[in-house]
Backbone atoms as SQL, in Angstrom:
CREATE TABLE atoms (id INTEGER PRIMARY KEY, chain TEXT, resi INTEGER, resn TEXT, atom TEXT, x REAL, y REAL, z REAL);
INSERT INTO atoms VALUES
  (1, 'A', 1, 'UNK', 'N', 17.076, -4.464, 44.936),
  (2, 'A', 1, 'UNK', 'CA', 16.616, -3.400, 44.094),
  (3, 'A', 1, 'UNK', 'C', 16.052, -3.988, 42.809),
  (4, 'A', 2, 'UNK', 'N', 14.876, -3.596, 42.481),
  (5, 'A', 2, 'UNK', 'CA', 14.200, -4.128, 41.313),
  (6, 'A', 2, 'UNK', 'C', 14.343, -3.280, 40.070),
  (7, 'A', 3, 'UNK', 'N', 15.212, -2.273, 40.110),
  (8, 'A', 3, 'UNK', 'CA', 15.328, -1.396, 38.960),
  (9, 'A', 3, 'UNK', 'C', 15.875, -2.091, 37.725),
  (10, 'A', 4, 'UNK', 'N', 16.827, -2.965, 37.923),
  (11, 'A', 4, 'UNK', 'CA', 17.463, -3.610, 36.786),
  (12, 'A', 4, 'UNK', 'C', 17.159, -5.092, 36.749),
  (13, 'A', 5, 'UNK', 'N', 16.037, -5.450, 37.297),
  (14, 'A', 5, 'UNK', 'CA', 15.639, -6.850, 37.346),
  (15, 'A', 5, 'UNK', 'C', 15.158, -7.354, 36.001),
  (16, 'A', 6, 'UNK', 'N', 14.694, -8.536, 36.010),
  (17, 'A', 6, 'UNK', 'CA', 14.176, -9.139, 34.782),
  (18, 'A', 6, 'UNK', 'C', 12.872, -8.474, 34.396),
  (19, 'A', 7, 'UNK', 'N', 12.876, -7.927, 33.254),
  (20, 'A', 7, 'UNK', 'CA', 11.678, -7.279, 32.739),
  (21, 'A', 7, 'UNK', 'C', 11.002, -8.234, 31.783),
  (22, 'A', 8, 'UNK', 'N', 9.735, -8.450, 31.999),
  (23, 'A', 8, 'UNK', 'CA', 8.992, -9.327, 31.112),
  (24, 'A', 8, 'UNK', 'C', 8.699, -8.584, 29.826),
  (25, 'A', 9, 'UNK', 'N', 9.023, -9.226, 28.733),
  (26, 'A', 9, 'UNK', 'CA', 8.825, -8.615, 27.430),
  (27, 'A', 9, 'UNK', 'C', 7.456, -8.999, 26.896),
  (28, 'A', 10, 'UNK', 'N', 6.705, -7.988, 26.500),
  (29, 'A', 10, 'UNK', 'CA', 5.386, -8.244, 25.921),
  (30, 'A', 10, 'UNK', 'C', 5.541, -8.586, 24.461),
  (31, 'A', 11, 'UNK', 'N', 4.875, -9.623, 24.039),
  (32, 'A', 11, 'UNK', 'CA', 4.876, -9.971, 22.625),
  (33, 'A', 11, 'UNK', 'C', 3.511, -9.627, 22.066),
  (34, 'A', 12, 'UNK', 'N', 3.542, -8.837, 21.023),
  (35, 'A', 12, 'UNK', 'CA', 2.304, -8.440, 20.372),
  (36, 'A', 12, 'UNK', 'C', 2.220, -9.138, 19.038),
  (37, 'A', 13, 'UNK', 'N', 1.056, -9.676, 18.751),
  (38, 'A', 13, 'UNK', 'CA', 0.894, -10.335, 17.463),
  (39, 'A', 13, 'UNK', 'C', 0.533, -9.305, 16.422),
  (40, 'A', 14, 'UNK', 'N', 0.893, -9.589, 15.191),
  (41, 'A', 14, 'UNK', 'CA', 0.535, -8.694, 14.103),
  (42, 'A', 14, 'UNK', 'C', 1.710, -7.879, 13.629),
  (43, 'A', 15, 'UNK', 'N', 1.398, -6.837, 12.894),
  (44, 'A', 15, 'UNK', 'CA', 2.426, -6.073, 12.200),
  (45, 'A', 15, 'UNK', 'C', 2.833, -4.813, 12.933),
  (46, 'A', 16, 'UNK', 'N', 2.035, -4.361, 13.878),
  (47, 'A', 16, 'UNK', 'CA', 2.328, -3.066, 14.477),
  (48, 'A', 16, 'UNK', 'C', 1.910, -3.053, 15.946),
  (49, 'A', 17, 'UNK', 'N', 1.978, -1.921, 16.527),
  (50, 'A', 17, 'UNK', 'CA', 1.705, -1.800, 17.954),
  (51, 'A', 17, 'UNK', 'C', 0.233, -1.535, 18.274),
  (52, 'A', 18, 'UNK', 'N', -0.611, -1.437, 17.262),
  (53, 'A', 18, 'UNK', 'CA', -2.014, -1.093, 17.524),
  (54, 'A', 18, 'UNK', 'C', -2.785, -2.254, 18.134),
  (55, 'A', 19, 'UNK', 'N', -2.315, -3.485, 17.924),
  (56, 'A', 19, 'UNK', 'CA', -2.975, -4.647, 18.499),
  (57, 'A', 19, 'UNK', 'C', -4.163, -5.143, 17.702),
  (58, 'A', 20, 'UNK', 'N', -4.556, -4.440, 16.657),
  (59, 'A', 20, 'UNK', 'CA', -5.703, -4.845, 15.855),
  (60, 'A', 20, 'UNK', 'C', -5.329, -5.811, 14.743),
  (61, 'A', 21, 'UNK', 'N', -4.065, -5.983, 14.519),
  (62, 'A', 21, 'UNK', 'CA', -3.596, -6.820, 13.416),
  (63, 'A', 21, 'UNK', 'C', -3.272, -8.220, 13.929),
  (64, 'A', 22, 'UNK', 'N', -4.286, -8.993, 14.211),
  (65, 'A', 22, 'UNK', 'CA', -4.046, -10.356, 14.676),
  (66, 'A', 22, 'UNK', 'C', -3.699, -11.256, 13.503),
  (67, 'A', 23, 'UNK', 'N', -3.359, -12.496, 13.783),
  (68, 'A', 23, 'UNK', 'CA', -2.896, -13.394, 12.717),
  (69, 'A', 23, 'UNK', 'C', -3.968, -13.653, 11.676),
  (70, 'A', 24, 'UNK', 'N', -5.222, -13.713, 12.084),
  (71, 'A', 24, 'UNK', 'CA', -6.301, -13.938, 11.123),
  (72, 'A', 24, 'UNK', 'C', -6.439, -12.746, 10.177),
  (73, 'A', 25, 'UNK', 'N', -6.374, -11.549, 10.713),
  (74, 'A', 25, 'UNK', 'CA', -6.472, -10.336, 9.891),
  (75, 'A', 25, 'UNK', 'C', -5.294, -10.246, 8.934),
  (76, 'A', 26, 'UNK', 'N', -4.112, -10.622, 9.387),
  (77, 'A', 26, 'UNK', 'CA', -2.932, -10.569, 8.529),
  (78, 'A', 26, 'UNK', 'C', -3.010, -11.623, 7.429),
  (79, 'A', 27, 'UNK', 'N', -3.527, -12.806, 7.749),
  (80, 'A', 27, 'UNK', 'CA', -3.714, -13.848, 6.738),
  (81, 'A', 27, 'UNK', 'C', -4.661, -13.375, 5.640),
  (82, 'A', 28, 'UNK', 'N', -5.771, -12.781, 6.080),
  (83, 'A', 28, 'UNK', 'CA', -6.757, -12.268, 5.135),
  (84, 'A', 28, 'UNK', 'C', -6.143, -11.161, 4.275),
  (85, 'A', 29, 'UNK', 'N', -5.352, -10.307, 4.866),
  (86, 'A', 29, 'UNK', 'CA', -4.709, -9.225, 4.126),
  (87, 'A', 29, 'UNK', 'C', -3.739, -9.779, 3.080),
  (88, 'A', 30, 'UNK', 'N', -2.999, -10.822, 3.440),
  (89, 'A', 30, 'UNK', 'CA', -2.070, -11.442, 2.487),
  (90, 'A', 30, 'UNK', 'C', -2.827, -12.039, 1.304),
  (91, 'A', 31, 'UNK', 'N', -3.973, -12.654, 1.580),
  (92, 'A', 31, 'UNK', 'CA', -4.787, -13.234, 0.515),
  (93, 'A', 31, 'UNK', 'C', -5.309, -12.146, -0.408),
  (94, 'A', 32, 'UNK', 'N', -5.829, -11.072, 0.171),
  (95, 'A', 32, 'UNK', 'CA', -6.356, -9.959, -0.625),
  (96, 'A', 32, 'UNK', 'C', -5.255, -9.271, -1.412),
  (97, 'A', 33, 'UNK', 'N', -4.050, -9.287, -0.878),
  (98, 'A', 33, 'UNK', 'CA', -2.906, -8.672, -1.555),
  (99, 'A', 33, 'UNK', 'C', -2.625, -9.366, -2.885),
  (100, 'A', 34, 'UNK', 'N', -2.850, -10.668, -2.921),
  (101, 'A', 34, 'UNK', 'CA', -2.555, -11.454, -4.113),
  (102, 'A', 34, 'UNK', 'C', -3.696, -11.454, -5.125),
  (103, 'A', 35, 'UNK', 'N', -4.861, -10.998, -4.706),
  (104, 'A', 35, 'UNK', 'CA', -6.029, -11.001, -5.588),
  (105, 'A', 35, 'UNK', 'C', -6.311, -9.597, -6.096),
  (106, 'A', 36, 'UNK', 'N', -7.303, -9.519, -6.963),
  (107, 'A', 36, 'UNK', 'CA', -7.826, -8.217, -7.363),
  (108, 'A', 36, 'UNK', 'C', -7.041, -7.554, -8.466),
  (109, 'A', 37, 'UNK', 'N', -7.170, -6.266, -8.511),
  (110, 'A', 37, 'UNK', 'CA', -6.589, -5.470, -9.592),
  (111, 'A', 37, 'UNK', 'C', -5.071, -5.487, -9.531),
  (112, 'A', 38, 'UNK', 'N', -4.463, -5.239, -10.671),
  (113, 'A', 38, 'UNK', 'CA', -3.012, -5.236, -10.719),
  (114, 'A', 38, 'UNK', 'C', -2.427, -3.854, -10.422),
  (115, 'A', 39, 'UNK', 'N', -3.261, -2.834, -10.322),
  (116, 'A', 39, 'UNK', 'CA', -2.832, -1.503, -9.897),
  (117, 'A', 39, 'UNK', 'C', -3.670, -1.121, -8.684),
  (118, 'A', 40, 'UNK', 'N', -2.973, -0.772, -7.602),
  (119, 'A', 40, 'UNK', 'CA', -3.676, -0.429, -6.362),
  (120, 'A', 40, 'UNK', 'C', -3.122, 0.852, -5.777),
  (121, 'A', 41, 'UNK', 'N', -4.030, 1.633, -5.218),
  (122, 'A', 41, 'UNK', 'CA', -3.667, 2.812, -4.449),
  (123, 'A', 41, 'UNK', 'C', -3.885, 2.440, -2.990),
  (124, 'A', 42, 'UNK', 'N', -2.873, 2.626, -2.167),
  (125, 'A', 42, 'UNK', 'CA', -2.990, 2.337, -0.746),
  (126, 'A', 42, 'UNK', 'C', -3.077, 3.655, 0.008),
  (127, 'A', 43, 'UNK', 'N', -4.147, 3.812, 0.775),
  (128, 'A', 43, 'UNK', 'CA', -4.290, 5.034, 1.550),
  (129, 'A', 43, 'UNK', 'C', -5.658, 5.151, 2.168),
  (130, 'A', 44, 'UNK', 'N', -5.780, 6.067, 3.078),
  (131, 'A', 44, 'UNK', 'CA', -6.991, 6.211, 3.884),
  (132, 'A', 44, 'UNK', 'C', -8.167, 6.814, 3.132),
  (133, 'A', 45, 'UNK', 'N', -7.918, 7.409, 1.986),
  (134, 'A', 45, 'UNK', 'CA', -8.984, 8.081, 1.248),
  (135, 'A', 45, 'UNK', 'C', -8.897, 9.588, 1.394),
  (136, 'A', 46, 'UNK', 'N', -7.741, 10.068, 1.839),
  (137, 'A', 46, 'UNK', 'CA', -7.537, 11.507, 2.007),
  (138, 'A', 46, 'UNK', 'C', -7.346, 12.171, 0.637),
  (139, 'A', 47, 'UNK', 'N', -7.209, 13.466, 0.632),
  (140, 'A', 47, 'UNK', 'CA', -7.068, 14.223, -0.609),
  (141, 'A', 47, 'UNK', 'C', -5.838, 13.786, -1.402),
  (142, 'A', 48, 'UNK', 'N', -4.727, 13.514, -0.720),
  (143, 'A', 48, 'UNK', 'CA', -3.508, 13.090, -1.411),
  (144, 'A', 48, 'UNK', 'C', -3.688, 11.722, -2.057),
  (145, 'A', 49, 'UNK', 'N', -4.350, 10.821, -1.351),
  (146, 'A', 49, 'UNK', 'CA', -4.610, 9.480, -1.898),
  (147, 'A', 49, 'UNK', 'C', -5.511, 9.578, -3.130),
  (148, 'A', 50, 'UNK', 'N', -6.524, 10.395, -3.038),
  (149, 'A', 50, 'UNK', 'CA', -7.440, 10.574, -4.162),
  (150, 'A', 50, 'UNK', 'C', -6.749, 11.226, -5.357),
  (151, 'A', 51, 'UNK', 'N', -5.822, 12.145, -5.093),
  (152, 'A', 51, 'UNK', 'CA', -5.075, 12.781, -6.178),
  (153, 'A', 51, 'UNK', 'C', -4.170, 11.761, -6.875),
  (154, 'A', 52, 'UNK', 'N', -3.519, 10.900, -6.102),
  (155, 'A', 52, 'UNK', 'CA', -2.689, 9.852, -6.697),
  (156, 'A', 52, 'UNK', 'C', -3.545, 8.909, -7.538),
  (157, 'A', 53, 'UNK', 'N', -4.736, 8.601, -7.061),
  (158, 'A', 53, 'UNK', 'CA', -5.647, 7.735, -7.826),
  (159, 'A', 53, 'UNK', 'C', -6.020, 8.393, -9.156),
  (160, 'A', 54, 'UNK', 'N', -6.344, 9.681, -9.130),
  (161, 'A', 54, 'UNK', 'CA', -6.718, 10.398, -10.353),
  (162, 'A', 54, 'UNK', 'C', -5.545, 10.449, -11.332),
  (163, 'A', 55, 'UNK', 'N', -4.347, 10.720, -10.826),
  (164, 'A', 55, 'UNK', 'CA', -3.166, 10.772, -11.682),
  (165, 'A', 55, 'UNK', 'C', -2.849, 9.398, -12.280),
  (166, 'A', 56, 'UNK', 'N', -3.075, 8.358, -11.512),
  (167, 'A', 56, 'UNK', 'CA', -2.824, 6.998, -11.996),
  (168, 'A', 56, 'UNK', 'C', -3.829, 6.620, -13.077),
  (169, 'A', 57, 'UNK', 'N', -5.094, 6.977, -12.875),
  (170, 'A', 57, 'UNK', 'CA', -6.106, 6.725, -13.913),
  (171, 'A', 57, 'UNK', 'C', -5.733, 7.408, -15.221),
  (172, 'A', 58, 'UNK', 'N', -5.308, 8.659, -15.104),
  (173, 'A', 58, 'UNK', 'CA', -4.927, 9.423, -16.291),
  (174, 'A', 58, 'UNK', 'C', -3.719, 8.768, -16.985),
  (175, 'A', 59, 'UNK', 'N', -2.756, 8.304, -16.207),
  (176, 'A', 59, 'UNK', 'CA', -1.575, 7.640, -16.778),
  (177, 'A', 59, 'UNK', 'C', -1.967, 6.358, -17.496),
  (178, 'A', 60, 'UNK', 'N', -2.864, 5.586, -16.899),
  (179, 'A', 60, 'UNK', 'CA', -3.329, 4.346, -17.533),
  (180, 'A', 60, 'UNK', 'C', -4.027, 4.645, -18.862),
  (181, 'A', 61, 'UNK', 'N', -4.831, 5.713, -18.870),
  (182, 'A', 61, 'UNK', 'CA', -5.513, 6.109, -20.110),
  (183, 'A', 61, 'UNK', 'C', -4.512, 6.549, -21.173),
  (184, 'A', 62, 'UNK', 'N', -3.512, 7.321, -20.780),
  (185, 'A', 62, 'UNK', 'CA', -2.498, 7.780, -21.732),
  (186, 'A', 62, 'UNK', 'C', -1.763, 6.607, -22.370),
  (187, 'A', 63, 'UNK', 'N', -1.500, 5.571, -21.577),
  (188, 'A', 63, 'UNK', 'CA', -0.776, 4.405, -22.073),
  (189, 'A', 63, 'UNK', 'C', -1.685, 3.403, -22.772),
  (190, 'A', 64, 'UNK', 'N', -2.993, 3.637, -22.708),
  (191, 'A', 64, 'UNK', 'CA', -3.941, 2.719, -23.328),
  (192, 'A', 64, 'UNK', 'C', -4.054, 1.396, -22.600),
  (193, 'A', 65, 'UNK', 'N', -3.740, 1.388, -21.321),
  (194, 'A', 65, 'UNK', 'CA', -3.819, 0.167, -20.513),
  (195, 'A', 65, 'UNK', 'C', -5.206, 0.081, -19.888),
  (196, 'A', 66, 'UNK', 'N', -5.868, -1.014, -20.159),
  (197, 'A', 66, 'UNK', 'CA', -7.188, -1.241, -19.569),
  (198, 'A', 66, 'UNK', 'C', -7.007, -2.107, -18.334),
  (199, 'A', 67, 'UNK', 'N', -6.696, -1.468, -17.234),
  (200, 'A', 67, 'UNK', 'CA', -6.406, -2.186, -16.003),
  (201, 'A', 67, 'UNK', 'C', -7.370, -1.750, -14.918),
  (202, 'A', 68, 'UNK', 'N', -7.895, -2.718, -14.194),
  (203, 'A', 68, 'UNK', 'CA', -8.713, -2.389, -13.030),
  (204, 'A', 68, 'UNK', 'C', -7.810, -1.790, -11.964),
  (205, 'A', 69, 'UNK', 'N', -8.385, -0.848, -11.229),
  (206, 'A', 69, 'UNK', 'CA', -7.624, -0.221, -10.165),
  (207, 'A', 69, 'UNK', 'C', -8.434, -0.275, -8.890),
  (208, 'A', 70, 'UNK', 'N', -7.780, -0.661, -7.805),
  (209, 'A', 70, 'UNK', 'CA', -8.418, -0.700, -6.484),
  (210, 'A', 70, 'UNK', 'C', -7.822, 0.387, -5.609),
  (211, 'A', 71, 'UNK', 'N', -8.651, 0.888, -4.690),
  (212, 'A', 71, 'UNK', 'CA', -8.180, 1.824, -3.679),
  (213, 'A', 71, 'UNK', 'C', -8.344, 1.103, -2.340),
  (214, 'A', 72, 'UNK', 'N', -7.236, 0.692, -1.763),
  (215, 'A', 72, 'UNK', 'CA', -7.238, -0.079, -0.516),
  (216, 'A', 72, 'UNK', 'C', -7.153, 0.886, 0.651),
  (217, 'A', 73, 'UNK', 'N', -8.163, 0.828, 1.544),
  (218, 'A', 73, 'UNK', 'CA', -8.176, 1.715, 2.702),
  (219, 'A', 73, 'UNK', 'C', -8.015, 0.973, 4.029),
  (220, 'A', 74, 'UNK', 'N', -8.067, -0.339, 4.004),
  (221, 'A', 74, 'UNK', 'CA', -7.931, -1.147, 5.222),
  (222, 'A', 74, 'UNK', 'C', -6.460, -1.194, 5.633),
  (223, 'A', 75, 'UNK', 'N', -6.163, -0.717, 6.838),
  (224, 'A', 75, 'UNK', 'CA', -4.785, -0.590, 7.265),
  (225, 'A', 75, 'UNK', 'C', -4.080, -1.929, 7.436),
  (226, 'A', 76, 'UNK', 'N', -4.794, -2.995, 7.741),
  (227, 'A', 76, 'UNK', 'CA', -4.127, -4.298, 7.826),
  (228, 'A', 76, 'UNK', 'C', -3.690, -4.760, 6.442),
  (229, 'A', 77, 'UNK', 'N', -4.479, -4.448, 5.409),
  (230, 'A', 77, 'UNK', 'CA', -4.080, -4.779, 4.044),
  (231, 'A', 77, 'UNK', 'C', -2.909, -3.907, 3.591),
  (232, 'A', 78, 'UNK', 'N', -2.929, -2.644, 3.966),
  (233, 'A', 78, 'UNK', 'CA', -1.836, -1.745, 3.621),
  (234, 'A', 78, 'UNK', 'C', -0.546, -2.227, 4.285),
  (235, 'A', 79, 'UNK', 'N', -0.641, -2.611, 5.553),
  (236, 'A', 79, 'UNK', 'CA', 0.530, -3.097, 6.290),
  (237, 'A', 79, 'UNK', 'C', 1.076, -4.387, 5.690),
  (238, 'A', 80, 'UNK', 'N', 0.214, -5.192, 5.072),
  (239, 'A', 80, 'UNK', 'CA', 0.671, -6.433, 4.439),
  (240, 'A', 80, 'UNK', 'C', 1.648, -6.153, 3.308),
  (241, 'A', 81, 'UNK', 'N', 1.595, -4.970, 2.731),
  (242, 'A', 81, 'UNK', 'CA', 2.540, -4.572, 1.689),
  (243, 'A', 81, 'UNK', 'C', 3.823, -3.997, 2.289),
  (244, 'A', 82, 'UNK', 'N', 3.837, -3.809, 3.596),
  (245, 'A', 82, 'UNK', 'CA', 5.003, -3.215, 4.244),
  (246, 'A', 82, 'UNK', 'C', 5.023, -1.706, 4.167),
  (247, 'A', 83, 'UNK', 'N', 3.895, -1.116, 3.818),
  (248, 'A', 83, 'UNK', 'CA', 3.799, 0.338, 3.665),
  (249, 'A', 83, 'UNK', 'C', 3.352, 0.960, 4.979),
  (250, 'A', 84, 'UNK', 'N', 4.115, 1.938, 5.444),
  (251, 'A', 84, 'UNK', 'CA', 3.759, 2.652, 6.662),
  (252, 'A', 84, 'UNK', 'C', 3.468, 4.126, 6.390),
  (253, 'A', 85, 'UNK', 'N', 3.747, 4.582, 5.162),
  (254, 'A', 85, 'UNK', 'CA', 3.493, 5.965, 4.778),
  (255, 'A', 85, 'UNK', 'C', 2.670, 5.966, 3.501),
  (256, 'A', 86, 'UNK', 'N', 1.510, 6.590, 3.555),
  (257, 'A', 86, 'UNK', 'CA', 0.633, 6.635, 2.394),
  (258, 'A', 86, 'UNK', 'C', 0.613, 8.053, 1.839),
  (259, 'A', 87, 'UNK', 'N', 0.192, 8.237, 0.610),
  (260, 'A', 87, 'UNK', 'CA', -0.349, 7.249, -0.310),
  (261, 'A', 87, 'UNK', 'C', 0.759, 6.393, -0.927),
  (262, 'A', 88, 'UNK', 'N', 0.362, 5.221, -1.396),
  (263, 'A', 88, 'UNK', 'CA', 1.311, 4.321, -2.045),
  (264, 'A', 88, 'UNK', 'C', 0.695, 3.790, -3.330),
  (265, 'A', 89, 'UNK', 'N', 1.565, 3.463, -4.270),
  (266, 'A', 89, 'UNK', 'CA', 1.143, 2.909, -5.553),
  (267, 'A', 89, 'UNK', 'C', 1.749, 1.520, -5.694),
  (268, 'A', 90, 'UNK', 'N', 0.878, 0.544, -5.992),
  (269, 'A', 90, 'UNK', 'CA', 1.300, -0.839, -6.172),
  (270, 'A', 90, 'UNK', 'C', 0.938, -1.256, -7.590),
  (271, 'A', 91, 'UNK', 'N', 1.927, -1.779, -8.314),
  (272, 'A', 91, 'UNK', 'CA', 1.705, -2.240, -9.685),
  (273, 'A', 91, 'UNK', 'C', 2.128, -3.709, -9.741),
  (274, 'A', 92, 'UNK', 'N', 1.191, -4.563, -10.115),
  (275, 'A', 92, 'UNK', 'CA', 1.439, -6.003, -10.234),
  (276, 'A', 92, 'UNK', 'C', 2.066, -6.587, -8.964),
  (277, 'A', 93, 'UNK', 'N', 1.568, -6.146, -7.806),
  (278, 'A', 93, 'UNK', 'CA', 2.022, -6.673, -6.525),
  (279, 'A', 93, 'UNK', 'C', 3.304, -6.063, -5.998),
  (280, 'A', 94, 'UNK', 'N', 3.875, -5.105, -6.709),
  (281, 'A', 94, 'UNK', 'CA', 5.130, -4.464, -6.309),
  (282, 'A', 94, 'UNK', 'C', 4.847, -3.027, -5.890),
  (283, 'A', 95, 'UNK', 'N', 5.284, -2.658, -4.687),
  (284, 'A', 95, 'UNK', 'CA', 5.144, -1.269, -4.238),
  (285, 'A', 95, 'UNK', 'C', 6.188, -0.447, -4.990),
  (286, 'A', 96, 'UNK', 'N', 5.711, 0.468, -5.832),
  (287, 'A', 96, 'UNK', 'CA', 6.625, 1.269, -6.650),
  (288, 'A', 96, 'UNK', 'C', 6.813, 2.682, -6.114),
  (289, 'A', 97, 'UNK', 'N', 5.920, 3.116, -5.232),
  (290, 'A', 97, 'UNK', 'CA', 6.037, 4.443, -4.649),
  (291, 'A', 97, 'UNK', 'C', 5.218, 4.504, -3.367),
  (292, 'A', 98, 'UNK', 'N', 5.721, 5.274, -2.401),
  (293, 'A', 98, 'UNK', 'CA', 4.950, 5.499, -1.181),
  (294, 'A', 98, 'UNK', 'C', 5.351, 6.827, -0.559),
  (295, 'A', 99, 'UNK', 'N', 4.407, 7.432, 0.132),
  (296, 'A', 99, 'UNK', 'CA', 4.682, 8.655, 0.875),
  (297, 'A', 99, 'UNK', 'C', 4.610, 9.944, 0.086),
  (298, 'A', 100, 'UNK', 'N', 4.227, 9.876, -1.202),
  (299, 'A', 100, 'UNK', 'CA', 4.109, 11.122, -1.961),
  (300, 'A', 100, 'UNK', 'C', 3.096, 10.950, -3.087),
  (301, 'A', 101, 'UNK', 'N', 2.606, 12.089, -3.548),
  (302, 'A', 101, 'UNK', 'CA', 1.672, 12.104, -4.662),
  (303, 'A', 101, 'UNK', 'C', 2.490, 12.250, -5.939),
  (304, 'A', 102, 'UNK', 'N', 2.422, 11.223, -6.763),
  (305, 'A', 102, 'UNK', 'CA', 3.149, 11.250, -8.028),
  (306, 'A', 102, 'UNK', 'C', 2.375, 12.049, -9.068),
  (307, 'A', 103, 'UNK', 'N', 3.106, 12.742, -9.919),
  (308, 'A', 103, 'UNK', 'CA', 2.478, 13.416, -11.053),
  (309, 'A', 103, 'UNK', 'C', 2.164, 12.354, -12.102),
  (310, 'A', 104, 'UNK', 'N', 1.275, 12.678, -13.019),
  (311, 'A', 104, 'UNK', 'CA', 0.869, 11.732, -14.053),
  (312, 'A', 104, 'UNK', 'C', 2.069, 11.227, -14.843),
  (313, 'A', 105, 'UNK', 'N', 2.987, 12.112, -15.178),
  (314, 'A', 105, 'UNK', 'CA', 4.175, 11.730, -15.953),
  (315, 'A', 105, 'UNK', 'C', 5.031, 10.726, -15.187),
  (316, 'A', 106, 'UNK', 'N', 5.133, 10.912, -13.868),
  (317, 'A', 106, 'UNK', 'CA', 5.911, 9.993, -13.037),
  (318, 'A', 106, 'UNK', 'C', 5.262, 8.610, -12.998),
  (319, 'A', 107, 'UNK', 'N', 3.938, 8.578, -12.928),
  (320, 'A', 107, 'UNK', 'CA', 3.220, 7.311, -12.923),
  (321, 'A', 107, 'UNK', 'C', 3.409, 6.600, -14.259),
  (322, 'A', 108, 'UNK', 'N', 3.364, 7.356, -15.354),
  (323, 'A', 108, 'UNK', 'CA', 3.570, 6.781, -16.682),
  (324, 'A', 108, 'UNK', 'C', 4.934, 6.097, -16.741),
  (325, 'A', 109, 'UNK', 'N', 5.971, 6.774, -16.266),
  (326, 'A', 109, 'UNK', 'CA', 7.323, 6.207, -16.279),
  (327, 'A', 109, 'UNK', 'C', 7.405, 4.936, -15.442),
  (328, 'A', 110, 'UNK', 'N', 6.779, 4.953, -14.266),
  (329, 'A', 110, 'UNK', 'CA', 6.808, 3.759, -13.402),
  (330, 'A', 110, 'UNK', 'C', 6.059, 2.596, -14.041),
  (331, 'A', 111, 'UNK', 'N', 4.917, 2.869, -14.644),
  (332, 'A', 111, 'UNK', 'CA', 4.157, 1.811, -15.303),
  (333, 'A', 111, 'UNK', 'C', 4.954, 1.204, -16.459),
  (334, 'A', 112, 'UNK', 'N', 5.605, 2.045, -17.218),
  (335, 'A', 112, 'UNK', 'CA', 6.417, 1.562, -18.339),
  (336, 'A', 112, 'UNK', 'C', 7.589, 0.736, -17.840),
  (337, 'A', 113, 'UNK', 'N', 8.185, 1.162, -16.738),
  (338, 'A', 113, 'UNK', 'CA', 9.333, 0.451, -16.179),
  (339, 'A', 113, 'UNK', 'C', 8.940, -0.923, -15.652),
  (340, 'A', 114, 'UNK', 'N', 7.818, -0.983, -14.902),
  (341, 'A', 114, 'UNK', 'CA', 7.382, -2.238, -14.301),
  (342, 'A', 114, 'UNK', 'C', 6.853, -3.204, -15.341),
  (343, 'A', 115, 'UNK', 'N', 6.115, -2.694, -16.305),
  (344, 'A', 115, 'UNK', 'CA', 5.463, -3.557, -17.282),
  (345, 'A', 115, 'UNK', 'C', 6.254, -3.722, -18.582),
  (346, 'A', 116, 'UNK', 'N', 7.333, -3.019, -18.683),
  (347, 'A', 116, 'UNK', 'CA', 8.213, -3.170, -19.846),
  (348, 'A', 116, 'UNK', 'C', 7.638, -2.608, -21.057);
């Protein structure tokens, strides 16, 4: 009976089950993660992601911080941060929030906490 026989385990490279995240793509994502702006919005570009971006811009203006902000939409780059639920906010390479749209006041508090 082959029901409980040896089952060959498939090994998939990358971060997830989609198969599109090969080692080269993940390497590139890690490199991009370390470069660029110190404030990043991770998300597909949906309404919630755009709202988080707008709230973050407003928070940066309120605090007088002149920081470049990137909106990362490439899922291999998003996965490099370990984020599986968007939108997400990354400050100085640290994921400070994911899966919800923060209000401007909440972003201000997080920026103050991370940057002292």
